[in-house]
């Protein structure tokens, strides 16, 4: 079986839910403390063994390119001023991985954004990570969410949708999976019978939501091409996956471990700030004291 060396990160979305912050700054460049969320996503991919990354952007997202590009001038100034530790940070950020960029020219949805990467994948299987979902790796297992999905791909030889259970109130925000057998939900990896994009609670086939981690084979591109736009004019990856479920290998889900934050909304962002601060050796003690006082 071919190894997963590549990942696509769609980052062309408009970030409407975080306006006005996202009026001039891509939502992917908003930080958790001092690290832009897209860098956390890239880091998870690298920690999962990914060597090549393609970020799908739009015209207004070019600061993402600058962020991952080396900046020798800035490094030089920082070194001259005796700030080597910051120069090192700049250097590291500019050399994280081999990152390519491609433009999604029209906002035609997630399925279309992934389709933009077809040529780049060169027929190899690949991972997809969505920037709205940041996952803090489980402290006990140390296996990143994406790596767990990659392992599920090696085990099943089928496309993988990474999932976790979500609260009833937020079911209608996600793609919700339906296992072949309900009792399969007790396993870590199970085969899917169906998936519904943003269902109403009463129509939801489970409470297990797709949370921004996927593994695809090249076949997904044919299904994306056959997928029609939905009511809002977008090509949904969920609809392409539903077509793929009818093939021999089908599609499986992997229930990944790790704490996941929805950075597409205010509450998720604040929770992420607090948890990341509590893990940051520089500020964790002060933040604990501050939270206690509050
Ligand atoms: C997308 C997918 C959805 C998935 C979600 C995860 O929706 O279409 O199936 O559950 O990402 O964050 P979006 O949030 O882009 O509307």
CSV table of C-alpha atoms and ligand atoms in Angstrom, one decimal:
chain,number,residue,atom,x,y,z
A,1,UNK,CA,0.0,0.0,0.0
A,2,UNK,CA,1.2,3.5,-0.8
A,3,UNK,CA,2.3,5.6,2.1
A,4,UNK,CA,0.6,8.9,3.1
A,5,UNK,CA,3.3,11.6,2.5
A,6,UNK,CA,1.0,14.4,1.3
A,7,UNK,CA,-1.6,16.6,2.9
A,8,UNK,CA,-3.9,19.3,1.5
A,9,UNK,CA,-5.1,22.1,3.8
A,10,UNK,CA,-8.0,24.0,2.4
A,11,UNK,CA,-7.7,27.6,3.6
A,12,UNK,CA,-9.7,29.6,1.1
A,13,UNK,CA,-12.9,30.1,3.2
A,14,UNK,CA,-14.1,33.6,4.1
A,15,UNK,CA,-14.1,33.4,7.9
A,16,UNK,CA,-17.5,35.1,8.2
A,17,UNK,CA,-18.1,33.8,11.7
A,18,UNK,CA,-15.1,35.7,13.0
A,19,UNK,CA,-15.7,39.1,11.5
A,20,UNK,CA,-14.5,41.8,11.9
A,21,UNK,CA,-11.2,40.1,12.8
A,22,UNK,CA,-11.2,38.3,9.4
A,23,UNK,CA,-11.9,41.5,7.4
A,24,UNK,CA,-8.3,42.0,6.5
A,25,UNK,CA,-6.6,39.0,8.1
A,26,UNK,CA,-7.2,35.4,7.0
A,27,UNK,CA,-8.9,33.4,9.8
A,28,UNK,CA,-6.0,30.9,9.5
A,29,UNK,CA,-3.6,33.6,10.6
A,30,UNK,CA,-5.4,34.3,13.8
A,31,UNK,CA,-3.2,32.9,16.6
A,32,UNK,CA,-3.7,30.8,19.6
A,33,UNK,CA,-1.5,32.9,21.9
A,34,UNK,CA,1.5,33.5,19.5
A,35,UNK,CA,1.1,30.8,16.9
A,36,UNK,CA,-1.2,31.2,13.9
A,37,UNK,CA,-3.8,28.3,13.8
A,38,UNK,CA,-2.6,27.2,10.3
A,39,UNK,CA,0.9,26.6,11.8
A,40,UNK,CA,-0.6,24.4,14.5
A,41,UNK,CA,-2.4,22.4,11.7
A,42,UNK,CA,0.9,22.2,9.6
A,43,UNK,CA,2.7,21.0,12.7
A,44,UNK,CA,0.1,18.2,13.3
A,45,UNK,CA,0.6,17.1,9.7
A,46,UNK,CA,4.4,17.0,10.1
A,47,UNK,CA,4.1,15.2,13.4
A,48,UNK,CA,2.0,12.6,11.6
A,49,UNK,CA,4.8,11.9,9.0
A,50,UNK,CA,3.6,14.2,6.2
A,51,UNK,CA,6.4,15.5,4.0
A,52,UNK,CA,4.6,17.7,1.4
A,53,UNK,CA,1.8,20.1,2.1
A,54,UNK,CA,-0.5,22.0,-0.3
A,55,UNK,CA,-2.4,24.9,1.1
A,56,UNK,CA,-5.4,26.0,-1.0
A,57,UNK,CA,-5.8,29.7,-0.7
A,58,UNK,CA,-7.7,32.6,-2.2
A,59,UNK,CA,-6.3,36.0,-3.3
A,60,UNK,CA,-7.0,37.6,0.1
A,61,UNK,CA,-5.0,35.0,1.9
A,62,UNK,CA,-1.5,35.7,0.7
A,63,UNK,CA,-0.2,36.5,4.1
A,64,UNK,CA,-0.2,32.7,4.7
A,65,UNK,CA,2.4,32.4,2.0
A,66,UNK,CA,4.6,35.1,3.6
A,67,UNK,CA,4.2,33.3,7.0
A,68,UNK,CA,5.7,30.0,5.8
A,69,UNK,CA,8.4,31.7,3.6
A,70,UNK,CA,11.9,32.1,5.0
A,71,UNK,CA,12.7,35.7,6.0
A,72,UNK,CA,16.5,36.1,6.1
A,73,UNK,CA,16.3,39.9,6.6
A,74,UNK,CA,14.2,39.6,9.8
A,75,UNK,CA,16.5,36.9,11.1
A,76,UNK,CA,19.5,39.1,10.5
A,77,UNK,CA,18.1,42.1,12.3
A,78,UNK,CA,17.0,39.9,15.3
A,79,UNK,CA,20.5,38.4,15.5
A,80,UNK,CA,22.2,41.9,15.3
A,81,UNK,CA,20.0,43.0,18.2
A,82,UNK,CA,20.9,40.0,20.3
A,83,UNK,CA,17.5,38.3,20.0
A,84,UNK,CA,18.7,34.9,18.8
A,85,UNK,CA,15.8,33.0,20.2
A,86,UNK,CA,13.4,35.0,18.1
A,87,UNK,CA,15.6,34.6,15.0
A,88,UNK,CA,15.4,30.9,15.6
A,89,UNK,CA,11.6,31.0,15.7
A,90,UNK,CA,11.5,32.9,12.4
A,91,UNK,CA,13.9,30.5,10.8
A,92,UNK,CA,12.0,27.4,12.1
A,93,UNK,CA,8.7,28.8,10.8
A,94,UNK,CA,10.1,29.4,7.3
A,95,UNK,CA,11.5,25.9,7.1
A,96,UNK,CA,8.8,23.7,8.6
A,97,UNK,CA,8.0,21.5,5.6
A,98,UNK,CA,7.8,21.6,1.8
A,99,UNK,CA,4.7,23.8,1.4
A,100,UNK,CA,3.1,24.6,-1.9
A,101,UNK,CA,0.2,26.9,-2.6
A,102,UNK,CA,-2.7,26.9,-5.1
A,103,UNK,CA,-5.5,29.3,-5.6
A,104,UNK,CA,-9.2,28.3,-5.4
A,105,UNK,CA,-10.5,30.9,-7.8
A,106,UNK,CA,-14.1,30.7,-6.9
A,107,UNK,CA,-15.7,30.0,-3.4
A,108,UNK,CA,-17.3,26.7,-4.5
A,109,UNK,CA,-17.0,24.8,-1.3
A,110,UNK,CA,-14.8,22.2,0.4
A,111,UNK,CA,-15.2,19.5,-2.2
A,112,UNK,CA,-14.1,21.9,-4.9
A,113,UNK,CA,-11.2,23.2,-2.8
A,114,UNK,CA,-9.9,19.6,-2.4
A,115,UNK,CA,-10.4,19.0,-6.1
A,116,UNK,CA,-8.0,21.9,-6.8
A,117,UNK,CA,-5.2,19.7,-5.5
A,118,UNK,CA,-5.7,16.8,-7.9
A,119,UNK,CA,-2.6,17.4,-10.1
A,120,UNK,CA,-0.4,18.1,-7.1
A,121,UNK,CA,-1.2,14.7,-5.5
A,122,UNK,CA,0.1,12.8,-8.5
A,123,UNK,CA,-2.3,10.0,-7.9
A,124,UNK,CA,-1.0,9.3,-4.4
A,125,UNK,CA,-3.3,8.9,-1.5
A,126,UNK,CA,-3.3,12.0,0.7
A,127,UNK,CA,-4.6,13.6,3.9
A,128,UNK,CA,-6.8,16.6,4.3
A,129,UNK,CA,-6.8,18.8,7.5
A,130,UNK,CA,-9.3,21.6,8.0
A,131,UNK,CA,-8.0,24.7,9.8
A,132,UNK,CA,-11.1,25.3,11.9
A,133,UNK,CA,-10.5,22.2,13.9
A,134,UNK,CA,-7.3,22.2,16.0
A,135,UNK,CA,-6.7,19.1,18.0
A,136,UNK,CA,-4.4,18.9,21.0
A,137,UNK,CA,-2.7,15.5,21.0
A,138,UNK,CA,-3.7,13.1,23.8
A,139,UNK,CA,-1.1,13.4,26.5
A,140,UNK,CA,-1.2,9.6,27.2
A,141,UNK,CA,-0.9,8.2,23.6
A,142,UNK,CA,1.1,11.1,22.0
A,143,UNK,CA,-0.4,10.0,18.6
A,144,UNK,CA,-1.7,13.1,16.7
A,145,UNK,CA,-5.3,12.9,15.4
A,146,UNK,CA,-4.2,12.8,11.8
A,147,UNK,CA,-1.7,9.9,12.4
A,148,UNK,CA,-4.6,7.9,14.0
A,149,UNK,CA,-6.6,8.4,10.7
A,150,UNK,CA,-3.5,7.4,8.6
A,151,UNK,CA,-3.2,4.2,10.7
A,152,UNK,CA,-6.9,3.5,10.1
A,153,UNK,CA,-6.3,3.9,6.3
A,154,UNK,CA,-3.4,1.4,6.4
A,155,UNK,CA,-5.7,-1.0,8.3
A,156,UNK,CA,-8.8,-0.7,6.0
A,157,UNK,CA,-7.3,0.4,2.7
A,158,UNK,CA,-10.3,2.7,2.4
A,159,UNK,CA,-10.9,6.5,2.7
A,160,UNK,CA,-11.2,7.7,6.2
A,161,UNK,CA,-13.3,10.4,7.9
A,162,UNK,CA,-12.0,11.4,11.3
A,163,UNK,CA,-14.8,11.8,13.8
A,164,UNK,CA,-15.6,12.5,17.4
A,165,UNK,CA,-18.9,12.5,19.3
A,166,UNK,CA,-20.4,16.0,19.6
A,167,UNK,CA,-23.1,17.5,21.8
A,168,UNK,CA,-26.7,17.4,20.4
A,169,UNK,CA,-27.0,21.1,20.1
A,170,UNK,CA,-24.1,21.4,17.6
A,171,UNK,CA,-25.0,18.4,15.4
A,172,UNK,CA,-26.4,20.7,12.7
A,173,UNK,CA,-23.0,22.3,12.2
A,174,UNK,CA,-21.2,19.2,11.0
A,175,UNK,CA,-21.1,16.3,8.6
A,176,UNK,CA,-22.6,13.4,10.7
A,177,UNK,CA,-21.7,9.8,10.0
A,178,UNK,CA,-23.9,6.7,10.0
A,179,UNK,CA,-22.1,3.4,10.7
A,180,UNK,CA,-23.1,0.2,9.0
A,181,UNK,CA,-24.1,-1.2,12.4
A,182,UNK,CA,-25.0,1.1,15.3
A,183,UNK,CA,-23.0,-1.2,17.7
A,184,UNK,CA,-19.8,-0.4,15.6
A,185,UNK,CA,-19.7,3.0,17.3
A,186,UNK,CA,-17.9,1.1,20.2
A,187,UNK,CA,-15.0,0.4,17.9
A,188,UNK,CA,-12.3,2.9,17.0
A,189,UNK,CA,-12.6,2.2,13.2
A,190,UNK,CA,-15.9,1.3,11.5
A,191,UNK,CA,-17.4,1.2,8.1
A,192,UNK,CA,-19.9,3.9,7.0
A,193,UNK,CA,-23.3,3.3,5.6
A,194,UNK,CA,-24.0,7.0,5.0
A,195,UNK,CA,-23.1,10.6,6.0
A,196,UNK,CA,-25.4,13.6,6.2
A,197,UNK,CA,-24.1,17.2,5.9
A,198,UNK,CA,-25.4,19.4,8.7
A,199,UNK,CA,-28.6,17.5,9.5
A,200,UNK,CA,-31.3,18.7,11.9
A,201,UNK,CA,-31.1,16.9,15.2
A,202,UNK,CA,-34.1,14.8,14.3
A,203,UNK,CA,-32.6,13.6,11.1
A,204,UNK,CA,-29.1,12.9,12.4
A,205,UNK,CA,-28.0,9.3,12.0
A,206,UNK,CA,-25.6,9.5,15.1
A,207,UNK,CA,-23.8,12.1,17.1
A,208,UNK,CA,-20.4,11.4,15.5
A,209,UNK,CA,-19.2,14.4,13.5
A,210,UNK,CA,-16.5,14.7,10.8
A,211,UNK,CA,-14.0,17.1,12.5
A,212,UNK,CA,-11.6,18.1,9.8
A,213,UNK,CA,-9.4,15.1,9.3
A,214,UNK,CA,-9.7,12.9,6.2
A,215,UNK,CA,-7.6,10.4,4.2
A,216,UNK,CA,-8.4,10.0,0.5
A,217,UNK,CA,-7.3,7.9,-2.4
A,218,UNK,CA,-7.2,9.4,-5.8
A,219,UNK,CA,-10.6,8.0,-6.6
A,220,UNK,CA,-12.2,10.8,-4.6
A,221,UNK,CA,-11.5,13.2,-7.5
A,222,UNK,CA,-13.8,11.4,-9.8
A,223,UNK,CA,-16.6,11.5,-7.2
A,224,UNK,CA,-15.9,15.2,-6.6
A,225,UNK,CA,-16.3,15.8,-10.4
A,226,UNK,CA,-19.6,13.9,-10.3
A,227,UNK,CA,-21.0,15.9,-7.3
A,228,UNK,CA,-23.5,18.6,-8.1
A,229,UNK,CA,-23.6,21.9,-6.2
A,230,UNK,CA,-25.9,22.0,-3.1
A,231,UNK,CA,-28.5,24.6,-2.4
A,232,UNK,CA,-25.9,27.2,-1.4
A,233,UNK,CA,-23.9,26.7,-4.6
A,234,UNK,CA,-21.1,24.6,-2.9
A,235,UNK,CA,-19.7,21.3,-3.8
A,236,UNK,CA,-19.6,19.3,-0.6
A,237,UNK,CA,-17.0,16.7,0.2
A,238,UNK,CA,-19.7,14.9,2.2
A,239,UNK,CA,-21.7,14.3,-1.1
A,240,UNK,CA,-18.6,13.0,-2.9
A,241,UNK,CA,-17.9,10.6,0.1
A,242,UNK,CA,-21.5,9.3,-0.1
A,243,UNK,CA,-20.9,8.3,-3.7
A,244,UNK,CA,-17.6,6.6,-2.7
A,245,UNK,CA,-19.4,4.6,0.1
A,246,UNK,CA,-21.2,2.6,-2.7
A,247,UNK,CA,-17.8,1.2,-4.0
A,248,UNK,CA,-16.2,-2.1,-2.8
A,249,UNK,CA,-13.8,-0.6,-0.3
A,250,UNK,CA,-16.3,1.9,0.9
A,251,UNK,CA,-15.4,4.6,3.5
A,252,UNK,CA,-14.5,4.1,7.1
A,253,UNK,CA,-14.5,6.4,10.1
A,254,UNK,CA,-11.8,6.7,12.8
A,255,UNK,CA,-12.8,8.0,16.2
A,256,UNK,CA,-9.6,9.9,17.0
A,257,UNK,CA,-8.5,10.8,20.5
A,258,UNK,CA,-7.3,14.3,21.5
A,259,UNK,CA,-9.0,17.5,22.6
A,260,UNK,CA,-10.5,19.3,19.6
A,261,UNK,CA,-11.3,23.0,19.5
A,262,UNK,CA,-13.7,24.6,17.0
A,263,UNK,CA,-11.9,27.7,16.1
A,264,UNK,CA,-14.6,28.9,13.8
A,265,UNK,CA,-16.5,30.4,16.7
A,266,UNK,CA,-15.8,32.6,19.7
A,267,UNK,CA,-16.3,30.1,22.5
A,268,UNK,CA,-14.0,27.5,20.8
A,269,UNK,CA,-11.3,30.0,20.4
A,270,UNK,CA,-11.4,31.2,24.1
A,271,UNK,CA,-11.3,27.5,25.3
A,272,UNK,CA,-8.3,26.9,23.1
A,273,UNK,CA,-6.5,30.0,24.5
A,274,UNK,CA,-7.1,28.9,28.0
A,275,UNK,CA,-6.0,25.3,27.5
A,276,UNK,CA,-2.9,26.2,25.5
A,277,UNK,CA,-2.0,28.8,28.1
A,278,UNK,CA,-2.2,26.2,30.8
A,279,UNK,CA,0.2,24.0,28.9
A,280,UNK,CA,2.7,26.9,28.2
A,281,UNK,CA,5.5,26.6,30.7
A,282,UNK,CA,6.2,30.4,30.4
A,283,UNK,CA,2.8,31.5,31.5
A,284,UNK,CA,0.9,28.5,33.0
A,285,UNK,CA,1.4,29.3,36.6
A,286,UNK,CA,0.4,33.0,36.2
A,287,UNK,CA,-2.7,32.0,34.2
A,288,UNK,CA,-3.7,29.4,36.9
A,289,UNK,CA,-3.5,32.2,39.5
A,290,UNK,CA,-5.4,34.6,37.3
A,291,UNK,CA,-8.2,32.1,36.6
A,292,UNK,CA,-8.6,31.2,40.3
A,293,UNK,CA,-8.9,34.9,41.2
A,294,UNK,CA,-11.6,35.3,38.5
B,1,LIG,C1,-17.0,21.2,6.9
B,1,LIG,C2,-17.6,19.9,6.4
B,1,LIG,C3,-18.3,19.2,7.5
B,1,LIG,C4,-17.4,19.0,8.7
B,1,LIG,C5,-16.8,20.4,9.1
B,1,LIG,C6,-15.8,20.1,10.2
B,1,LIG,O1,-18.0,22.1,7.2
B,1,LIG,O2,-18.4,20.2,5.3
B,1,LIG,O3,-18.8,18.0,7.1
B,1,LIG,O4,-18.1,18.4,9.8
B,1,LIG,O5,-16.2,21.0,8.1
B,1,LIG,O6,-15.3,21.3,10.7
B,1,LIG,P1,-17.8,23.7,7.4
B,1,LIG,O7,-17.4,23.9,8.8
B,1,LIG,O8,-16.7,24.1,6.4
B,1,LIG,O9,-19.1,24.4,7.0
